[in-house]
Amino acid sequence: MRFIALGKNGQEIMTLNRRKAIRERCLNCVGWIPSEVRNCDFTWCALHPYRMGIGKQDATGRVAAIRKYCLQCCNDQPVEVRLCPCRDCSLYPYRKRRVDRSVEIKSEAKKTAYSGIFGDNN
Ligand code: SF4
Ligand code: SF4
């Protein structure tokens, strides 16, 4: 899904599926230093098995891992996950079991509109 997420240089339009969203979240977690993601030893973190964003992955497990991570982020309160205000978190569209498309940028027109908001009119 294409949406505005927080990247290394601030908010930007990204196209992230769950695999890439986890990778982006992990990069965010360690200050966008890829080697730190690779060397992460927080094996208790739900995203840990998926942090590299490569290789064959258990898709069902990946969905559950994001859900678990978001619940941990919200003190195990499902309502708080649902109401998460961090719309630029890379995991936002995938925080619930069903994809939340409320942040999706569907057309070039919308992309231009969002670019205007963030000062990039090119
Ligand atoms: S696996 Fe968890 S602790 Fe490790 S980099 Fe990713 S989000 Fe951070
Ligand atoms: S989407 Fe919201 S609840 Fe999930 S990790 Fe990001 S900030 Fe936390």
Tab-separated table of C-alpha atoms and ligand atoms in Angstrom:
chain	number	residue	atom	x	y	z
A	1	MET	CA	0.000	0.000	0.000
A	2	ARG	CA	1.169	3.494	-0.782
A	3	PHE	CA	0.919	5.911	2.106
A	4	ILE	CA	2.871	8.528	4.012
A	5	ALA	CA	5.232	7.012	6.516
A	6	LEU	CA	8.036	8.298	8.664
A	7	GLY	CA	11.355	7.553	7.008
A	8	LYS	CA	14.955	8.450	7.668
A	9	ASN	CA	14.478	11.957	6.295
A	10	GLY	CA	11.018	12.576	7.657
A	11	GLN	CA	7.604	11.826	6.273
A	12	GLU	CA	7.598	10.490	2.743
A	13	ILE	CA	5.340	8.570	0.431
A	14	MET	CA	6.255	4.909	0.618
A	15	THR	CA	4.866	1.742	-0.857
A	16	LEU	CA	5.015	-0.832	1.884
A	17	ASN	CA	3.566	-4.292	2.155
A	18	ARG	CA	3.739	-5.991	5.535
A	19	ARG	CA	7.223	-7.336	4.903
A	20	LYS	CA	8.602	-3.906	4.010
A	21	ALA	CA	6.608	-2.195	6.750
A	22	ILE	CA	8.295	-4.363	9.367
A	23	ARG	CA	11.696	-3.640	7.879
A	24	GLU	CA	10.964	0.080	7.961
A	25	ARG	CA	9.769	-0.146	11.556
A	26	CYS	CA	12.962	-1.920	12.552
A	27	LEU	CA	15.122	0.645	10.777
A	28	ASN	CA	13.204	3.352	12.638
A	29	CYS	CA	13.770	1.488	15.903
A	30	VAL	CA	17.565	1.581	15.519
A	31	GLY	CA	17.966	4.990	13.915
A	32	TRP	CA	18.051	3.715	10.348
A	33	ILE	CA	21.317	1.830	10.705
A	34	PRO	CA	20.845	-1.436	8.775
A	35	SER	CA	23.648	-3.258	10.583
A	36	GLU	CA	21.903	-2.547	13.888
A	37	VAL	CA	18.779	-4.238	12.610
A	38	ARG	CA	20.824	-7.257	11.572
A	39	ASN	CA	22.551	-7.361	14.960
A	40	CYS	CA	19.408	-6.734	17.004
A	41	ASP	CA	19.393	-9.229	19.857
A	42	PHE	CA	15.956	-8.413	21.264
A	43	THR	CA	14.680	-11.856	20.400
A	44	TRP	CA	11.577	-11.265	22.543
A	45	CYS	CA	10.443	-8.595	20.069
A	46	ALA	CA	7.596	-9.889	17.947
A	47	LEU	CA	9.169	-8.455	14.811
A	48	HIS	CA	12.548	-10.057	15.356
A	49	PRO	CA	12.125	-13.043	12.986
A	50	TYR	CA	10.955	-10.691	10.236
A	51	ARG	CA	13.308	-7.755	10.785
A	52	MET	CA	15.549	-8.336	7.759
A	53	GLY	CA	12.673	-8.228	5.305
A	54	ILE	CA	14.143	-10.976	3.162
A	55	GLY	CA	13.842	-14.686	2.673
A	56	LYS	CA	10.908	-17.026	2.882
A	57	GLN	CA	8.566	-15.922	5.621
A	58	ASP	CA	5.472	-17.303	7.294
A	59	ALA	CA	2.868	-14.811	6.066
A	60	THR	CA	0.359	-15.736	8.752
A	61	GLY	CA	3.031	-15.442	11.397
A	62	ARG	CA	4.004	-12.051	10.033
A	63	VAL	CA	0.436	-10.763	10.399
A	64	ALA	CA	0.340	-12.045	13.966
A	65	ALA	CA	3.754	-10.538	14.719
A	66	ILE	CA	2.639	-7.063	13.679
A	67	ARG	CA	-0.513	-7.420	15.745
A	68	LYS	CA	1.505	-8.538	18.757
A	69	TYR	CA	4.013	-5.733	18.319
A	70	CYS	CA	1.245	-3.141	18.128
A	71	LEU	CA	-0.409	-4.552	21.230
A	72	GLN	CA	2.925	-4.312	23.043
A	73	CYS	CA	3.211	-0.739	21.805
A	74	CYS	CA	-0.231	0.009	23.290
A	75	ASN	CA	0.110	-1.722	26.633
A	76	ASP	CA	-1.950	-4.702	25.436
A	77	GLN	CA	-5.000	-2.529	24.846
A	78	PRO	CA	-6.715	-3.516	21.567
A	79	VAL	CA	-8.798	-0.356	21.627
A	80	GLU	CA	-5.647	1.736	21.749
A	81	VAL	CA	-4.240	-0.123	18.761
A	82	ARG	CA	-7.437	0.552	16.865
A	83	LEU	CA	-7.296	4.238	17.805
A	84	CYS	CA	-3.552	4.611	17.230
A	85	PRO	CA	-2.886	8.245	16.287
A	86	CYS	CA	0.463	7.515	14.601
A	87	ARG	CA	-0.767	7.425	11.035
A	88	ASP	CA	2.783	7.743	9.710
A	89	CYS	CA	4.012	4.627	11.504
A	90	SER	CA	5.001	2.096	8.856
A	91	LEU	CA	2.875	-0.519	10.589
A	92	TYR	CA	-0.244	1.628	10.788
A	93	PRO	CA	-2.189	0.067	7.898
A	94	TYR	CA	-1.366	-3.408	9.193
A	95	ARG	CA	-1.905	-2.883	12.919
A	96	LYS	CA	-5.251	-4.694	12.822
A	97	ARG	CA	-5.898	-8.064	11.264
A	98	ARG	CA	-7.721	-6.372	8.412
A	99	VAL	CA	-5.730	-3.853	6.425
A	100	ASP	CA	-6.675	-0.266	7.287
A	101	ARG	CA	-6.820	1.565	3.954
A	102	SER	CA	-7.747	4.936	5.454
A	103	VAL	CA	-4.216	6.230	4.822
A	104	GLU	CA	-3.834	4.836	1.332
A	105	ILE	CA	-2.844	7.204	-1.470
A	106	LYS	CA	-4.715	5.833	-4.437
A	107	SER	CA	-4.176	8.257	-7.275
A	108	GLU	CA	-1.708	10.726	-8.666
A	109	ALA	CA	-4.183	13.475	-7.793
A	110	LYS	CA	-4.074	12.501	-4.153
A	111	LYS	CA	-0.304	12.143	-4.278
A	112	THR	CA	-0.081	15.719	-5.560
A	113	ALA	CA	-2.409	16.894	-2.820
A	114	TYR	CA	-0.295	15.249	-0.155
A	115	SER	CA	2.887	16.571	-1.726
A	116	GLY	CA	1.405	20.040	-1.436
A	117	ILE	CA	0.771	19.533	2.254
A	118	PHE	CA	4.376	18.567	2.798
A	119	GLY	CA	5.795	21.289	0.624
A	120	ASP	CA	6.928	19.196	-2.361
A	121	ASN	CA	5.147	20.401	-5.443
A	122	ASN	CA	7.484	18.817	-7.989
B	1	SF4	S1	13.263	-6.645	16.026
B	1	SF4	FE1	12.228	-5.247	17.462
B	1	SF4	S2	13.852	-4.464	18.806
B	1	SF4	FE2	14.830	-5.361	16.982
B	1	SF4	S3	15.101	-3.661	15.522
B	1	SF4	FE3	13.127	-4.630	15.048
B	1	SF4	S4	11.603	-3.453	16.253
B	1	SF4	FE4	13.641	-2.996	17.108
B	2	SF4	S1	0.939	1.339	14.240
B	2	SF4	FE1	0.544	2.405	16.174
B	2	SF4	S2	0.300	0.766	17.654
B	2	SF4	FE2	1.373	-0.113	15.889
B	2	SF4	S3	3.581	0.096	16.345
B	2	SF4	FE3	2.939	1.868	15.157
B	2	SF4	S4	2.487	3.442	16.706
B	2	SF4	FE4	2.442	1.439	17.752
